PDB file of C-alpha atoms in Angstrom:
ATOM      1  CA  GLN A   1       0.001   0.017  -0.089  1.00  0.00           C
ATOM      2  CA  VAL A   2       1.357   3.266  -1.047  1.00  0.00           C
ATOM      3  CA  GLN A   3       0.202   6.455   0.545  1.00  0.00           C
ATOM      4  CA  LEU A   4       0.361   9.957  -1.375  1.00  0.00           C
ATOM      5  CA  VAL A   5       0.415  13.472   0.062  1.00  0.00           C
ATOM      6  CA  GLU A   6       0.303  16.431  -2.411  1.00  0.00           C
ATOM      7  CA  SER A   7       1.152  19.799  -1.748  1.00  0.00           C
ATOM      8  CA  GLY A   8       2.196  23.161  -3.278  1.00  0.00           C
ATOM      9  CA  GLY A   9      -1.190  24.290  -4.952  1.00  0.00           C
ATOM     10  CA  GLY A  10      -2.381  27.697  -4.751  1.00  0.00           C
ATOM     11  CA  SER A  11      -3.993  30.649  -6.526  1.00  0.00           C
ATOM     12  CA  VAL A  12      -1.799  32.528  -9.132  1.00  0.00           C
ATOM     13  CA  GLN A  13      -2.080  34.957 -12.145  1.00  0.00           C
ATOM     14  CA  ALA A  14      -1.647  33.891 -15.616  1.00  0.00           C
ATOM     15  CA  GLY A  15       1.993  33.453 -16.572  1.00  0.00           C
ATOM     16  CA  ASP A  16       3.087  32.694 -13.133  1.00  0.00           C
ATOM     17  CA  SER A  17       4.706  29.681 -11.960  1.00  0.00           C
ATOM     18  CA  LEU A  18       3.856  27.005  -9.208  1.00  0.00           C
ATOM     19  CA  ARG A  19       5.758  23.887  -8.028  1.00  0.00           C
ATOM     20  CA  LEU A  20       3.696  20.830  -6.846  1.00  0.00           C
ATOM     21  CA  SER A  21       5.346  18.158  -4.754  1.00  0.00           C
ATOM     22  CA  CYS A  22       4.090  14.536  -3.778  1.00  0.00           C
ATOM     23  CA  ALA A  23       5.346  12.402  -1.082  1.00  0.00           C
ATOM     24  CA  ALA A  24       5.091   8.804  -1.221  1.00  0.00           C
ATOM     25  CA  SER A  25       5.353   6.324   1.824  1.00  0.00           C
ATOM     26  CA  GLY A  26       4.693   2.689   2.374  1.00  0.00           C
ATOM     27  CA  GLY A  27       5.567   0.214  -0.267  1.00  0.00           C
ATOM     28  CA  THR A  28       7.456   2.475  -2.586  1.00  0.00           C
ATOM     29  CA  PHE A  29       9.472  -0.451  -3.835  1.00  0.00           C
ATOM     30  CA  SER A  30       6.527  -1.411  -5.785  1.00  0.00           C
ATOM     31  CA  ILE A  31       6.383   1.728  -7.755  1.00  0.00           C
ATOM     32  CA  TYR A  32       6.867   1.566 -11.606  1.00  0.00           C
ATOM     33  CA  ARG A  33       5.655   5.021 -12.526  1.00  0.00           C
ATOM     34  CA  MET A  34       4.372   8.144 -10.801  1.00  0.00           C
ATOM     35  CA  ALA A  35       2.151  10.725 -12.428  1.00  0.00           C
ATOM     36  CA  TRP A  36       0.121  13.930 -12.209  1.00  0.00           C
ATOM     37  CA  PHE A  37      -3.683  14.107 -13.322  1.00  0.00           C
ATOM     38  CA  ARG A  38      -5.864  17.076 -13.020  1.00  0.00           C
ATOM     39  CA  GLN A  39      -9.658  17.320 -12.888  1.00  0.00           C
ATOM     40  CA  ALA A  40     -11.401  20.655 -13.652  1.00  0.00           C
ATOM     41  CA  PRO A  41     -15.041  20.992 -12.603  1.00  0.00           C
ATOM     42  CA  GLY A  42     -17.570  19.149 -14.706  1.00  0.00           C
ATOM     43  CA  LYS A  43     -14.623  17.201 -16.440  1.00  0.00           C
ATOM     44  CA  GLY A  44     -13.119  13.944 -16.331  1.00  0.00           C
ATOM     45  CA  ARG A  45      -9.597  13.233 -14.829  1.00  0.00           C
ATOM     46  CA  GLU A  46      -7.028  14.214 -17.257  1.00  0.00           C
ATOM     47  CA  PHE A  47      -3.468  13.051 -17.693  1.00  0.00           C
ATOM     48  CA  VAL A  48      -0.726  15.704 -17.218  1.00  0.00           C
ATOM     49  CA  ALA A  49       2.662  14.118 -17.050  1.00  0.00           C
ATOM     50  CA  ALA A  50       4.342  11.040 -15.674  1.00  0.00           C
ATOM     51  CA  ILE A  51       7.873   9.542 -14.866  1.00  0.00           C
ATOM     52  CA  THR A  52       9.137   6.135 -14.522  1.00  0.00           C
ATOM     53  CA  TRP A  53      10.560   5.690 -10.860  1.00  0.00           C
ATOM     54  CA  SER A  54      13.891   3.760 -11.910  1.00  0.00           C
ATOM     55  CA  GLY A  55      14.668   5.172 -15.201  1.00  0.00           C
ATOM     56  CA  GLY A  56      13.275   8.708 -14.925  1.00  0.00           C
ATOM     57  CA  ARG A  57      11.766   8.488 -18.247  1.00  0.00           C
ATOM     58  CA  THR A  58       9.144  11.220 -18.694  1.00  0.00           C
ATOM     59  CA  ASP A  59       5.818  11.673 -20.750  1.00  0.00           C
ATOM     60  CA  TYR A  60       3.771  14.842 -21.038  1.00  0.00           C
ATOM     61  CA  ALA A  61       0.420  15.775 -22.410  1.00  0.00           C
ATOM     62  CA  ASP A  62       0.419  18.181 -25.367  1.00  0.00           C
ATOM     63  CA  ALA A  63      -1.392  20.740 -23.390  1.00  0.00           C
ATOM     64  CA  VAL A  64       1.514  21.010 -20.872  1.00  0.00           C
ATOM     65  CA  LYS A  65       4.596  20.156 -22.824  1.00  0.00           C
ATOM     66  CA  GLY A  66       7.143  22.662 -22.878  1.00  0.00           C
ATOM     67  CA  ARG A  67       5.538  24.453 -19.972  1.00  0.00           C
ATOM     68  CA  PHE A  68       5.764  21.747 -17.162  1.00  0.00           C
ATOM     69  CA  THR A  69       8.605  19.636 -15.868  1.00  0.00           C
ATOM     70  CA  ILE A  70       8.071  16.383 -13.931  1.00  0.00           C
ATOM     71  CA  SER A  71      10.913  15.081 -11.706  1.00  0.00           C
ATOM     72  CA  ARG A  72      11.512  12.586  -9.120  1.00  0.00           C
ATOM     73  CA  ASP A  73      13.970  12.204  -6.020  1.00  0.00           C
ATOM     74  CA  THR A  74      14.110   8.392  -5.469  1.00  0.00           C
ATOM     75  CA  ALA A  75      15.953   9.066  -2.223  1.00  0.00           C
ATOM     76  CA  LYS A  76      13.299  11.177  -0.601  1.00  0.00           C
ATOM     77  CA  ASN A  77      10.474   9.306  -2.330  1.00  0.00           C
ATOM     78  CA  THR A  78       8.895  12.368  -3.850  1.00  0.00           C
ATOM     79  CA  VAL A  79       7.745  13.433  -7.199  1.00  0.00           C
ATOM     80  CA  SER A  80       7.381  17.185  -8.293  1.00  0.00           C
ATOM     81  CA  LEU A  81       5.695  19.096 -11.115  1.00  0.00           C
ATOM     82  CA  GLN A  82       7.178  22.289 -12.012  1.00  0.00           C
ATOM     83  CA  MET A  83       4.574  24.404 -13.738  1.00  0.00           C
ATOM     84  CA  ASN A  84       5.642  27.522 -15.580  1.00  0.00           C
ATOM     85  CA  SER A  85       3.683  29.977 -17.800  1.00  0.00           C
ATOM     86  CA  LEU A  86       0.384  29.078 -16.234  1.00  0.00           C
ATOM     87  CA  LYS A  87      -2.838  29.748 -18.043  1.00  0.00           C
ATOM     88  CA  PRO A  88      -6.529  29.788 -16.882  1.00  0.00           C
ATOM     89  CA  GLU A  89      -7.329  26.541 -18.543  1.00  0.00           C
ATOM     90  CA  ASP A  90      -4.677  24.843 -16.087  1.00  0.00           C
ATOM     91  CA  THR A  91      -7.099  25.442 -13.090  1.00  0.00           C
ATOM     92  CA  ALA A  92      -7.959  22.217 -11.650  1.00  0.00           C
ATOM     93  CA  VAL A  93      -7.516  19.746  -8.767  1.00  0.00           C
ATOM     94  CA  TYR A  94      -4.067  18.177  -9.315  1.00  0.00           C
ATOM     95  CA  TYR A  95      -3.701  14.701  -8.204  1.00  0.00           C
ATOM     96  CA  CYS A  96      -0.374  12.499  -7.705  1.00  0.00           C
ATOM     97  CA  ALA A  97      -0.819   8.762  -8.757  1.00  0.00           C
ATOM     98  CA  VAL A  98       1.125   5.676  -8.689  1.00  0.00           C
ATOM     99  CA  ALA A  99       1.289   2.722 -11.190  1.00  0.00           C
ATOM    100  CA  ARG A 100       2.838  -0.532 -10.045  1.00  0.00           C
ATOM    101  CA  TYR A 101       3.137  -1.800 -13.611  1.00  0.00           C
ATOM    102  CA  PRO A 102       4.090  -0.176 -17.105  1.00  0.00           C
ATOM    103  CA  GLY A 103       0.856   1.283 -18.486  1.00  0.00           C
ATOM    104  CA  SER A 104      -0.662   4.234 -20.082  1.00  0.00           C
ATOM    105  CA  ARG A 105      -2.042   7.537 -19.489  1.00  0.00           C
ATOM    106  CA  VAL A 106      -5.515   6.195 -18.354  1.00  0.00           C
ATOM    107  CA  PRO A 107      -6.410   6.641 -14.817  1.00  0.00           C
ATOM    108  CA  ASN A 108      -7.566   3.135 -14.417  1.00  0.00           C
ATOM    109  CA  ALA A 109      -3.875   2.147 -14.975  1.00  0.00           C
ATOM    110  CA  TYR A 110      -2.921   3.833 -11.482  1.00  0.00           C
ATOM    111  CA  GLN A 111      -3.571   2.003  -8.262  1.00  0.00           C
ATOM    112  CA  TYR A 112      -2.934   4.691  -5.632  1.00  0.00           C
ATOM    113  CA  TRP A 113      -3.813   8.169  -5.563  1.00  0.00           C
ATOM    114  CA  GLY A 114      -3.405  11.355  -3.474  1.00  0.00           C
ATOM    115  CA  GLN A 115      -6.148  13.655  -2.205  1.00  0.00           C
ATOM    116  CA  GLY A 116      -5.359  16.287  -4.497  1.00  0.00           C
ATOM    117  CA  THR A 117      -4.303  20.024  -4.458  1.00  0.00           C
ATOM    118  CA  GLN A 118      -6.177  22.889  -5.957  1.00  0.00           C
ATOM    119  CA  VAL A 119      -4.715  25.020  -8.661  1.00  0.00           C
ATOM    120  CA  THR A 120      -6.321  28.253  -9.610  1.00  0.00           C
ATOM    121  CA  VAL A 121      -5.123  30.554 -12.535  1.00  0.00           C
ATOM    122  CA  SER A 122      -6.769  33.729 -12.912  1.00  0.00           C
ATOM    123  CA  SER A 123      -6.574  35.935 -16.103  1.00  0.00           C
TER     124      SER A 123
END
């Protein structure tokens, strides 16, 4: 069982930056890939970015490519999402998630989820 706790959300202006962090505990040896998803009001959960735990291979949604950077610290069991040039359409609750197996961008491929952190970007 992996527990995930996100932090770093907040309210910013368009063009600003935010850094989200996710701390993992318990059973971290089973992590294959960690990801960030987001969910805006009235919309489904959307893939944002992912990173493999051992190799550090990254994957980004087109909507955030070039603006967001995902990274991990395997010694501290944390994953971060640096978000630059934020836009109002980035407003959502951001969730950290863990996949124990190679998979895809689909939420069902992830077994463990954090509680979410709100990011609000105003124009």
